[in-house]
Amino acid sequence: MSAHPGHGGQGGHPGPAVIVTGLRVEMAHGGGDIVDEVSFSIAPGEVLGLAGESGSGKTTVGLALLGHARRGARVTGGSVRVGAIDVLSLTDRELREVRGRIISYVPQDPAAALNPALRVGTQLREVLRAHRACASAREASERIVEMLREVALPAEPAFIRRYPHELSGGQQQRIALAMAFACRPRLVVLDEPTTGLDVTTQAHVLATVRKLAASHQVAALYISHDLAVIAGLAQRLAVMYAGRIVEVGAAAELLAAAAHPYTRRLVAAIPRLTGQEPLTGIPGRAPAPGDRPPGCAFAPRCELAAAECRTAMPALAVVGAAHLARCPRAAAGGAVTTGPAASRMAGLAAPAGTAPVLSAERIRAGYRDVTIVKGVSLAIARGECLALVGESGSGKTTFARAIAGLHPPASGRVLLDGQPLAATARRRPAEARRRMQYVFQNPYGSLNPRRTVRQIVGQPLRVLGGGTRQAADRRVAEVLEQVSLPPAIARCYPDQLSGGERQRVAIARALVSAPAVLICDEVTSALDVSVQAAIVELLTRLRADLGLAILFITHNLPLVGSIADRVAVMAHGQVIEVGATRTVLRHPSAPYTRQLIASAPALGPAGRAIPAWPGRGQPPAPAP
Amino acid sequence: MSGTGLPGPAWLPAAGQARGAGALRAALRLRRTRIGLALLALLTALAVLGPHVAPHSPAAFIARPDSGPSALAPLGTDYLGQDVLSRFLSGGGAILATAFAAALGGVIAGVALGLIAAYARGALDALVMRILDVILAFPPIMLALVAVATTGPSTWILITAVAITTAPRVARVTRGAAQPVVVRDFVAAAEALGLPRWRIVISEVLPSTLGPVLVEATLRLTYAIGLIASLAFLGLAANPNGANWGTMIQQNQTALAVQPWGVVLPITAIALLTIGTGLIGDGIARAFAGLDRGREPG
């Protein structure tokens, strides 16, 4: 493979800054290929988005551009040319020379990339010194001030003397950006640099990336699992699946008219601010390296797969101007449509006027001297889904834990079916513990690794009593079926399951006692978009089938439209706006809500204006 | 979240069994663990069966003191004229039984204190750990000496004293291993269900801390054996005149040049015993570390 799609609107430049041809990375001990037949090019000043879900090989590609393979992996074919340099043929010593100066890297977690024992100024100076970018100490100091200005950080001496832990996540990531762009490299590889950040902070970091790449004519490879983020940033987009690029083209065109079935389903899985169309996930699981089927790796999950798809790997074929896709049906111009969207939203309107099943009154909670939740009152009707939206640090999780009896509030009370509940779960009657269940954010932490799925899901039955073991096992099997898991999974341990499967197990554990209220705390934030869509689909279905009331906590505003009847927006420990989902999303009344909606990455043409915070990466305090 | 291409836990072949049991099985496949277990089994068998196969009573005077090997006493006699072989065969039981009991008691107490401190956090954690710090400030041998010297040497005093010196170290390790576990959401999930605290600690937290605790337990057993033998060497055995490896070394050291067996045999036995328990602990540690890296130990 050596196809290099052209560059729309890149006239005037001498040619691509980066050319990757036929890149292949294998597991060191013959475990099969991790990445194969990856070819692309990036023009100076261009941002190429590399999208894909967990395990698709996108980080492996990013690291290969730096001439690096992770432990247990080996680059076995292809070439990476940055300018005149053939990266893969360099010796270790030459690579050290090139990294940071010609090719630099921004990792996912800035906290892990910065040395916690060194002041940020020292670390910035180190980059300049390592590559002899500055002649004198005075010049280096001037460059540091300039670098900080470029990434919109205060360049004052007090800031330069800070340690990484004294900065917010967004500030840390901007320091990492400053370091990456410090020596004016030809290529910057950004590996999900905004994944851990709030939408507003993320919007600002993205704007900084785009500005830096354009103004210094740096080619940037932006790796992300989040198509919406890439859509607002990258001019072109490459989508990876199971180690291969399945589609590449101009970002706007690719999102509006995806040619490959996988891309289409991925786009359909993204929640949107506008409209309440239900999300659809992708059935099945992406194949692991070494376990990939012959032919198209997506064929087992593709409803359009033909016999030829299962035998021969389709080649990247032209489907439009500078638009390639690895799908014979797309190349033939056949209509590629995604599966039917379930119309489960019908009949889910909030039952107005009914008595609330769960209500919280003036909850205040915090840690020692710090009050995090400052008098929040909310009520959820039977069968209603209320979304609680806010950025990290807004107090939404503390509020949810106070309701669940995991974090005793300083004042205020929780009522279930009109009955006040004790502050800690242990003191609540078994019936209250049965009727209200909690699903945790991270399915990698909420399941005991030493227990089988059957033991985990059956635990509430054992604790809350009732029934024989046989009855419990039957109930577990029933609930596993409700969350669309195969019965055989009951014998598995959590580390044998994928993230989406684990979260289904966690939901099954919450459902096993037939609750009336489900508290879902960021249940999709640790998952890939297509898995997120499947989980939202599942919750919507369960709600309709079981008449569950759901408190759906999230920082993901677009997701809200797909699931909730009402939205409460929380900031700085207070609810600043409550209303019907459609009203809040379309006509927000609080300025903070407007800001939040404007910052949310959405699918749209590249170059969409990203509003900049006037401040320094901290959301402004909302008017009470 | 990133596109890792490395084998992750999701498709590990070792799946399908509890990780703790898997680690112990992996430890058994290591040569060092097998050698350690063989040594421990050999010396335990010696200590248990020895008294029954000894040719003489360990207290019987059968020949001149410090005489060399003869038909009557194959390895000669000790400083009182007792049979060295018989005293050696009878002298392991006291040390092994006391050390096992002391290590076991110390580990149980230490695990309990460590788990309570880690789960309670806050003031109780600080209180428990500071008290244990005070015990840690004294060298174990001194603490045991004081205890035995003030109350007189009895088996139970010995066991208690050594257990008390063992518990704080086990507690520290257990607390350290439990701290990252108690903040995991599966513990919160159990709390939300209203599970009693002691059941959360035992059924949710303890299993995830077993690796380091098992390693620490074997290490503590090693030290307990050394400590008990040292006390016996200093004359503080439960029965100062009874056959005991530690006592033997002390009693026969003056005649080392004429009659080396009385010293060399017990020293070798104690050394092999502690090497054995040390190897077992090392094997377990390697197996757990290997599992945490996601591959078979090598």
PDB file of N, CA and C in Angstrom, chain A residues 492-559:
ATOM      1  N   CYS A 492     -16.971 -16.170  34.271  1.00  0.00           N
ATOM      2  CA  CYS A 492     -15.754 -15.410  33.997  1.00  0.00           C
ATOM      3  C   CYS A 492     -15.370 -14.520  35.179  1.00  0.00           C
ATOM      4  N   TYR A 493     -14.096 -14.153  35.192  1.00  0.00           N
ATOM      5  CA  TYR A 493     -13.630 -13.125  36.122  1.00  0.00           C
ATOM      6  C   TYR A 493     -13.594 -11.796  35.366  1.00  0.00           C
ATOM      7  N   PRO A 494     -13.698 -10.669  36.106  1.00  0.00           N
ATOM      8  CA  PRO A 494     -13.780  -9.372  35.412  1.00  0.00           C
ATOM      9  C   PRO A 494     -12.632  -9.124  34.444  1.00  0.00           C
ATOM     10  N   ASP A 495     -11.417  -9.598  34.753  1.00  0.00           N
ATOM     11  CA  ASP A 495     -10.319  -9.244  33.846  1.00  0.00           C
ATOM     12  C   ASP A 495     -10.379 -10.003  32.526  1.00  0.00           C
ATOM     13  N   GLN A 496     -11.363 -10.884  32.373  1.00  0.00           N
ATOM     14  CA  GLN A 496     -11.539 -11.540  31.079  1.00  0.00           C
ATOM     15  C   GLN A 496     -12.515 -10.775  30.197  1.00  0.00           C
ATOM     16  N   LEU A 497     -13.085  -9.680  30.731  1.00  0.00           N
ATOM     17  CA  LEU A 497     -14.143  -8.988  30.002  1.00  0.00           C
ATOM     18  C   LEU A 497     -13.657  -7.656  29.457  1.00  0.00           C
ATOM     19  N   SER A 498     -14.313  -7.195  28.408  1.00  0.00           N
ATOM     20  CA  SER A 498     -14.006  -5.867  27.872  1.00  0.00           C
ATOM     21  C   SER A 498     -14.675  -4.812  28.740  1.00  0.00           C
ATOM     22  N   GLY A 499     -14.316  -3.562  28.529  1.00  0.00           N
ATOM     23  CA  GLY A 499     -14.884  -2.469  29.321  1.00  0.00           C
ATOM     24  C   GLY A 499     -16.409  -2.431  29.243  1.00  0.00           C
ATOM     25  N   GLY A 500     -16.946  -2.593  28.034  1.00  0.00           N
ATOM     26  CA  GLY A 500     -18.397  -2.552  27.869  1.00  0.00           C
ATOM     27  C   GLY A 500     -19.073  -3.717  28.576  1.00  0.00           C
ATOM     28  N   GLU A 501     -18.447  -4.897  28.482  1.00  0.00           N
ATOM     29  CA  GLU A 501     -19.019  -6.066  29.166  1.00  0.00           C
ATOM     30  C   GLU A 501     -18.991  -5.872  30.678  1.00  0.00           C
ATOM     31  N   ARG A 502     -17.892  -5.306  31.167  1.00  0.00           N
ATOM     32  CA  ARG A 502     -17.807  -5.071  32.612  1.00  0.00           C
ATOM     33  C   ARG A 502     -18.911  -4.125  33.066  1.00  0.00           C
ATOM     34  N   GLN A 503     -19.141  -3.060  32.276  1.00  0.00           N
ATOM     35  CA  GLN A 503     -20.169  -2.118  32.708  1.00  0.00           C
ATOM     36  C   GLN A 503     -21.545  -2.765  32.649  1.00  0.00           C
ATOM     37  N   ARG A 504     -21.754  -3.676  31.709  1.00  0.00           N
ATOM     38  CA  ARG A 504     -23.020  -4.413  31.692  1.00  0.00           C
ATOM     39  C   ARG A 504     -23.154  -5.281  32.943  1.00  0.00           C
ATOM     40  N   VAL A 505     -22.039  -5.882  33.366  1.00  0.00           N
ATOM     41  CA  VAL A 505     -22.070  -6.681  34.593  1.00  0.00           C
ATOM     42  C   VAL A 505     -22.431  -5.785  35.777  1.00  0.00           C
ATOM     43  N   ALA A 506     -21.820  -4.581  35.819  1.00  0.00           N
ATOM     44  CA  ALA A 506     -22.106  -3.659  36.912  1.00  0.00           C
ATOM     45  C   ALA A 506     -23.581  -3.261  36.904  1.00  0.00           C
ATOM     46  N   ILE A 507     -24.138  -3.071  35.706  1.00  0.00           N
ATOM     47  CA  ILE A 507     -25.562  -2.715  35.617  1.00  0.00           C
ATOM     48  C   ILE A 507     -26.417  -3.909  36.039  1.00  0.00           C
ATOM     49  N   ALA A 508     -25.988  -5.109  35.649  1.00  0.00           N
ATOM     50  CA  ALA A 508     -26.721  -6.309  36.053  1.00  0.00           C
ATOM     51  C   ALA A 508     -26.749  -6.438  37.573  1.00  0.00           C
ATOM     52  N   ARG A 509     -25.616  -6.134  38.229  1.00  0.00           N
ATOM     53  CA  ARG A 509     -25.567  -6.197  39.691  1.00  0.00           C
ATOM     54  C   ARG A 509     -26.566  -5.213  40.302  1.00  0.00           C
ATOM     55  N   ALA A 510     -26.698  -4.036  39.654  1.00  0.00           N
ATOM     56  CA  ALA A 510     -27.627  -3.048  40.174  1.00  0.00           C
ATOM     57  C   ALA A 510     -29.075  -3.475  39.944  1.00  0.00           C
ATOM     58  N   LEU A 511     -29.320  -4.241  38.865  1.00  0.00           N
ATOM     59  CA  LEU A 511     -30.701  -4.598  38.522  1.00  0.00           C
ATOM     60  C   LEU A 511     -31.190  -5.841  39.236  1.00  0.00           C
ATOM     61  N   VAL A 512     -30.263  -6.633  39.764  1.00  0.00           N
ATOM     62  CA  VAL A 512     -30.634  -7.974  40.225  1.00  0.00           C
ATOM     63  C   VAL A 512     -31.644  -7.936  41.359  1.00  0.00           C
ATOM     64  N   SER A 513     -31.637  -6.863  42.145  1.00  0.00           N
ATOM     65  CA  SER A 513     -32.569  -6.787  43.262  1.00  0.00           C
ATOM     66  C   SER A 513     -33.862  -6.071  42.878  1.00  0.00           C
ATOM     67  N   ALA A 514     -34.097  -5.887  41.568  1.00  0.00           N
ATOM     68  CA  ALA A 514     -35.304  -5.229  41.059  1.00  0.00           C
ATOM     69  C   ALA A 514     -35.536  -3.873  41.717  1.00  0.00           C
ATOM     70  N   PRO A 515     -34.609  -2.925  41.500  1.00  0.00           N
ATOM     71  CA  PRO A 515     -34.728  -1.627  42.150  1.00  0.00           C
ATOM     72  C   PRO A 515     -35.750  -0.731  41.450  1.00  0.00           C
ATOM     73  N   ALA A 516     -36.088   0.374  42.128  1.00  0.00           N
ATOM     74  CA  ALA A 516     -36.959   1.374  41.512  1.00  0.00           C
ATOM     75  C   ALA A 516     -36.142   2.548  40.995  1.00  0.00           C
ATOM     76  N   VAL A 517     -34.976   2.764  41.617  1.00  0.00           N
ATOM     77  CA  VAL A 517     -34.131   3.899  41.227  1.00  0.00           C
ATOM     78  C   VAL A 517     -32.724   3.406  40.941  1.00  0.00           C
ATOM     79  N   LEU A 518     -32.161   3.913  39.851  1.00  0.00           N
ATOM     80  CA  LEU A 518     -30.789   3.592  39.506  1.00  0.00           C
ATOM     81  C   LEU A 518     -30.007   4.904  39.495  1.00  0.00           C
ATOM     82  N   ILE A 519     -28.903   4.940  40.244  1.00  0.00           N
ATOM     83  CA  ILE A 519     -28.041   6.112  40.187  1.00  0.00           C
ATOM     84  C   ILE A 519     -26.851   5.734  39.320  1.00  0.00           C
ATOM     85  N   CYS A 520     -26.718   6.379  38.167  1.00  0.00           N
ATOM     86  CA  CYS A 520     -25.645   6.042  37.232  1.00  0.00           C
ATOM     87  C   CYS A 520     -24.622   7.166  37.258  1.00  0.00           C
ATOM     88  N   ASP A 521     -23.458   6.899  37.837  1.00  0.00           N
ATOM     89  CA  ASP A 521     -22.450   7.941  37.998  1.00  0.00           C
ATOM     90  C   ASP A 521     -21.420   7.857  36.876  1.00  0.00           C
ATOM     91  N   GLU A 522     -21.579   8.664  35.846  1.00  0.00           N
ATOM     92  CA  GLU A 522     -20.619   8.707  34.733  1.00  0.00           C
ATOM     93  C   GLU A 522     -20.365   7.313  34.180  1.00  0.00           C
ATOM     94  N   VAL A 523     -21.421   6.537  34.002  1.00  0.00           N
ATOM     95  CA  VAL A 523     -21.218   5.127  33.674  1.00  0.00           C
ATOM     96  C   VAL A 523     -20.600   4.907  32.307  1.00  0.00           C
ATOM     97  N   THR A 524     -20.573   5.908  31.453  1.00  0.00           N
ATOM     98  CA  THR A 524     -20.017   5.681  30.113  1.00  0.00           C
ATOM     99  C   THR A 524     -18.691   6.387  29.893  1.00  0.00           C
ATOM    100  N   SER A 525     -18.204   7.124  30.893  1.00  0.00           N
ATOM    101  CA  SER A 525     -17.051   7.977  30.607  1.00  0.00           C
ATOM    102  C   SER A 525     -15.773   7.183  30.423  1.00  0.00           C
ATOM    103  N   ALA A 526     -15.729   5.943  30.901  1.00  0.00           N
ATOM    104  CA  ALA A 526     -14.505   5.154  30.724  1.00  0.00           C
ATOM    105  C   ALA A 526     -14.589   4.275  29.479  1.00  0.00           C
ATOM    106  N   LEU A 527     -15.617   4.460  28.673  1.00  0.00           N
ATOM    107  CA  LEU A 527     -15.853   3.524  27.561  1.00  0.00           C
ATOM    108  C   LEU A 527     -15.697   4.202  26.208  1.00  0.00           C
ATOM    109  N   ASP A 528     -15.445   3.393  25.186  1.00  0.00           N
ATOM    110  CA  ASP A 528     -15.395   3.889  23.810  1.00  0.00           C
ATOM    111  C   ASP A 528     -16.772   4.382  23.378  1.00  0.00           C
ATOM    112  N   VAL A 529     -16.811   5.266  22.356  1.00  0.00           N
ATOM    113  CA  VAL A 529     -18.104   5.826  21.955  1.00  0.00           C
ATOM    114  C   VAL A 529     -19.117   4.784  21.527  1.00  0.00           C
ATOM    115  N   SER A 530     -18.671   3.788  20.755  1.00  0.00           N
ATOM    116  CA  SER A 530     -19.662   2.814  20.287  1.00  0.00           C
ATOM    117  C   SER A 530     -20.182   1.996  21.460  1.00  0.00           C
ATOM    118  N   VAL A 531     -19.310   1.757  22.455  1.00  0.00           N
ATOM    119  CA  VAL A 531     -19.737   1.028  23.651  1.00  0.00           C
ATOM    120  C   VAL A 531     -20.643   1.925  24.488  1.00  0.00           C
ATOM    121  N   GLN A 532     -20.291   3.200  24.572  1.00  0.00           N
ATOM    122  CA  GLN A 532     -21.119   4.160  25.283  1.00  0.00           C
ATOM    123  C   GLN A 532     -22.527   4.170  24.704  1.00  0.00           C
ATOM    124  N   ALA A 533     -22.606   4.191  23.369  1.00  0.00           N
ATOM    125  CA  ALA A 533     -23.913   4.213  22.721  1.00  0.00           C
ATOM    126  C   ALA A 533     -24.704   2.960  23.080  1.00  0.00           C
ATOM    127  N   ALA A 534     -24.010   1.815  23.109  1.00  0.00           N
ATOM    128  CA  ALA A 534     -24.685   0.565  23.438  1.00  0.00           C
ATOM    129  C   ALA A 534     -25.195   0.577  24.875  1.00  0.00           C
ATOM    130  N   ILE A 535     -24.415   1.164  25.791  1.00  0.00           N
ATOM    131  CA  ILE A 535     -24.833   1.207  27.196  1.00  0.00           C
ATOM    132  C   ILE A 535     -26.041   2.144  27.354  1.00  0.00           C
ATOM    133  N   VAL A 536     -26.003   3.281  26.648  1.00  0.00           N
ATOM    134  CA  VAL A 536     -27.139   4.212  26.713  1.00  0.00           C
ATOM    135  C   VAL A 536     -28.391   3.555  26.131  1.00  0.00           C
ATOM    136  N   GLU A 537     -28.179   2.829  25.026  1.00  0.00           N
ATOM    137  CA  GLU A 537     -29.273   2.079  24.417  1.00  0.00           C
ATOM    138  C   GLU A 537     -29.877   1.107  25.436  1.00  0.00           C
ATOM    139  N   LEU A 538     -28.971   0.406  26.141  1.00  0.00           N
ATOM    140  CA  LEU A 538     -29.401  -0.573  27.136  1.00  0.00           C
ATOM    141  C   LEU A 538     -30.190   0.087  28.255  1.00  0.00           C
ATOM    142  N   LEU A 539     -29.676   1.197  28.776  1.00  0.00           N
ATOM    143  CA  LEU A 539     -30.356   1.873  29.884  1.00  0.00           C
ATOM    144  C   LEU A 539     -31.730   2.368  29.440  1.00  0.00           C
ATOM    145  N   THR A 540     -31.795   2.888  28.214  1.00  0.00           N
ATOM    146  CA  THR A 540     -33.077   3.372  27.699  1.00  0.00           C
ATOM    147  C   THR A 540     -34.085   2.230  27.610  1.00  0.00           C
ATOM    148  N   ARG A 541     -33.600   1.073  27.149  1.00  0.00           N
ATOM    149  CA  ARG A 541     -34.496  -0.080  27.021  1.00  0.00           C
ATOM    150  C   ARG A 541     -34.960  -0.570  28.391  1.00  0.00           C
ATOM    151  N   LEU A 542     -34.006  -0.667  29.320  1.00  0.00           N
ATOM    152  CA  LEU A 542     -34.347  -1.157  30.653  1.00  0.00           C
ATOM    153  C   LEU A 542     -35.358  -0.243  31.317  1.00  0.00           C
ATOM    154  N   ARG A 543     -35.187   1.050  31.060  1.00  0.00           N
ATOM    155  CA  ARG A 543     -36.077   2.026  31.649  1.00  0.00           C
ATOM    156  C   ARG A 543     -37.495   1.788  31.152  1.00  0.00           C
ATOM    157  N   ALA A 544     -37.610   1.572  29.850  1.00  0.00           N
ATOM    158  CA  ALA A 544     -38.931   1.339  29.288  1.00  0.00           C
ATOM    159  C   ALA A 544     -39.507   0.015  29.787  1.00  0.00           C
ATOM    160  N   ASP A 545     -38.664  -1.021  29.838  1.00  0.00           N
ATOM    161  CA  ASP A 545     -39.149  -2.351  30.224  1.00  0.00           C
ATOM    162  C   ASP A 545     -39.477  -2.450  31.706  1.00  0.00           C
ATOM    163  N   LEU A 546     -38.653  -1.827  32.536  1.00  0.00           N
ATOM    164  CA  LEU A 546     -38.778  -2.042  33.982  1.00  0.00           C
ATOM    165  C   LEU A 546     -39.341  -0.839  34.715  1.00  0.00           C
ATOM    166  N   GLY A 547     -39.573   0.265  34.012  1.00  0.00           N
ATOM    167  CA  GLY A 547     -40.105   1.453  34.671  1.00  0.00           C
ATOM    168  C   GLY A 547     -39.146   2.044  35.697  1.00  0.00           C
ATOM    169  N   LEU A 548     -37.844   1.985  35.384  1.00  0.00           N
ATOM    170  CA  LEU A 548     -36.843   2.475  36.319  1.00  0.00           C
ATOM    171  C   LEU A 548     -36.776   3.990  36.310  1.00  0.00           C
ATOM    172  N   ALA A 549     -36.559   4.573  37.478  1.00  0.00           N
ATOM    173  CA  ALA A 549     -36.169   5.979  37.533  1.00  0.00           C
ATOM    174  C   ALA A 549     -34.645   6.007  37.544  1.00  0.00           C
ATOM    175  N   ILE A 550     -34.070   6.919  36.752  1.00  0.00           N
ATOM    176  CA  ILE A 550     -32.613   6.959  36.643  1.00  0.00           C
ATOM    177  C   ILE A 550     -32.099   8.356  36.936  1.00  0.00           C
ATOM    178  N   LEU A 551     -31.119   8.435  37.821  1.00  0.00           N
ATOM    179  CA  LEU A 551     -30.359   9.678  37.980  1.00  0.00           C
ATOM    180  C   LEU A 551     -29.080   9.466  37.186  1.00  0.00           C
ATOM    181  N   PHE A 552     -28.964  10.143  36.062  1.00  0.00           N
ATOM    182  CA  PHE A 552     -27.862   9.899  35.131  1.00  0.00           C
ATOM    183  C   PHE A 552     -26.867  11.040  35.239  1.00  0.00           C
ATOM    184  N   ILE A 553     -25.743  10.755  35.898  1.00  0.00           N
ATOM    185  CA  ILE A 553     -24.755  11.803  36.116  1.00  0.00           C
ATOM    186  C   ILE A 553     -23.721  11.758  35.012  1.00  0.00           C
ATOM    187  N   THR A 554     -23.422  12.906  34.422  1.00  0.00           N
ATOM    188  CA  THR A 554     -22.455  12.906  33.327  1.00  0.00           C
ATOM    189  C   THR A 554     -21.843  14.286  33.159  1.00  0.00           C
ATOM    190  N   HIS A 555     -20.655  14.305  32.542  1.00  0.00           N
ATOM    191  CA  HIS A 555     -20.106  15.589  32.137  1.00  0.00           C
ATOM    192  C   HIS A 555     -20.302  15.776  30.642  1.00  0.00           C
ATOM    193  N   ASN A 556     -20.877  14.778  30.025  1.00  0.00           N
ATOM    194  CA  ASN A 556     -21.015  14.743  28.572  1.00  0.00           C
ATOM    195  C   ASN A 556     -22.390  15.282  28.169  1.00  0.00           C
ATOM    196  N   LEU A 557     -22.434  16.566  27.876  1.00  0.00           N
ATOM    197  CA  LEU A 557     -23.698  17.230  27.616  1.00  0.00           C
ATOM    198  C   LEU A 557     -24.452  16.644  26.421  1.00  0.00           C
ATOM    199  N   PRO A 558     -23.764  16.381  25.293  1.00  0.00           N
ATOM    200  CA  PRO A 558     -24.509  15.844  24.142  1.00  0.00           C
ATOM    201  C   PRO A 558     -25.198  14.509  24.445  1.00  0.00           C
ATOM    202  N   LEU A 559     -24.608  13.752  25.351  1.00  0.00           N
ATOM    203  CA  LEU A 559     -25.169  12.445  25.687  1.00  0.00           C
ATOM    204  C   LEU A 559     -26.550  12.582  26.322  1.00  0.00           C
TER     205      LEU A 559
END
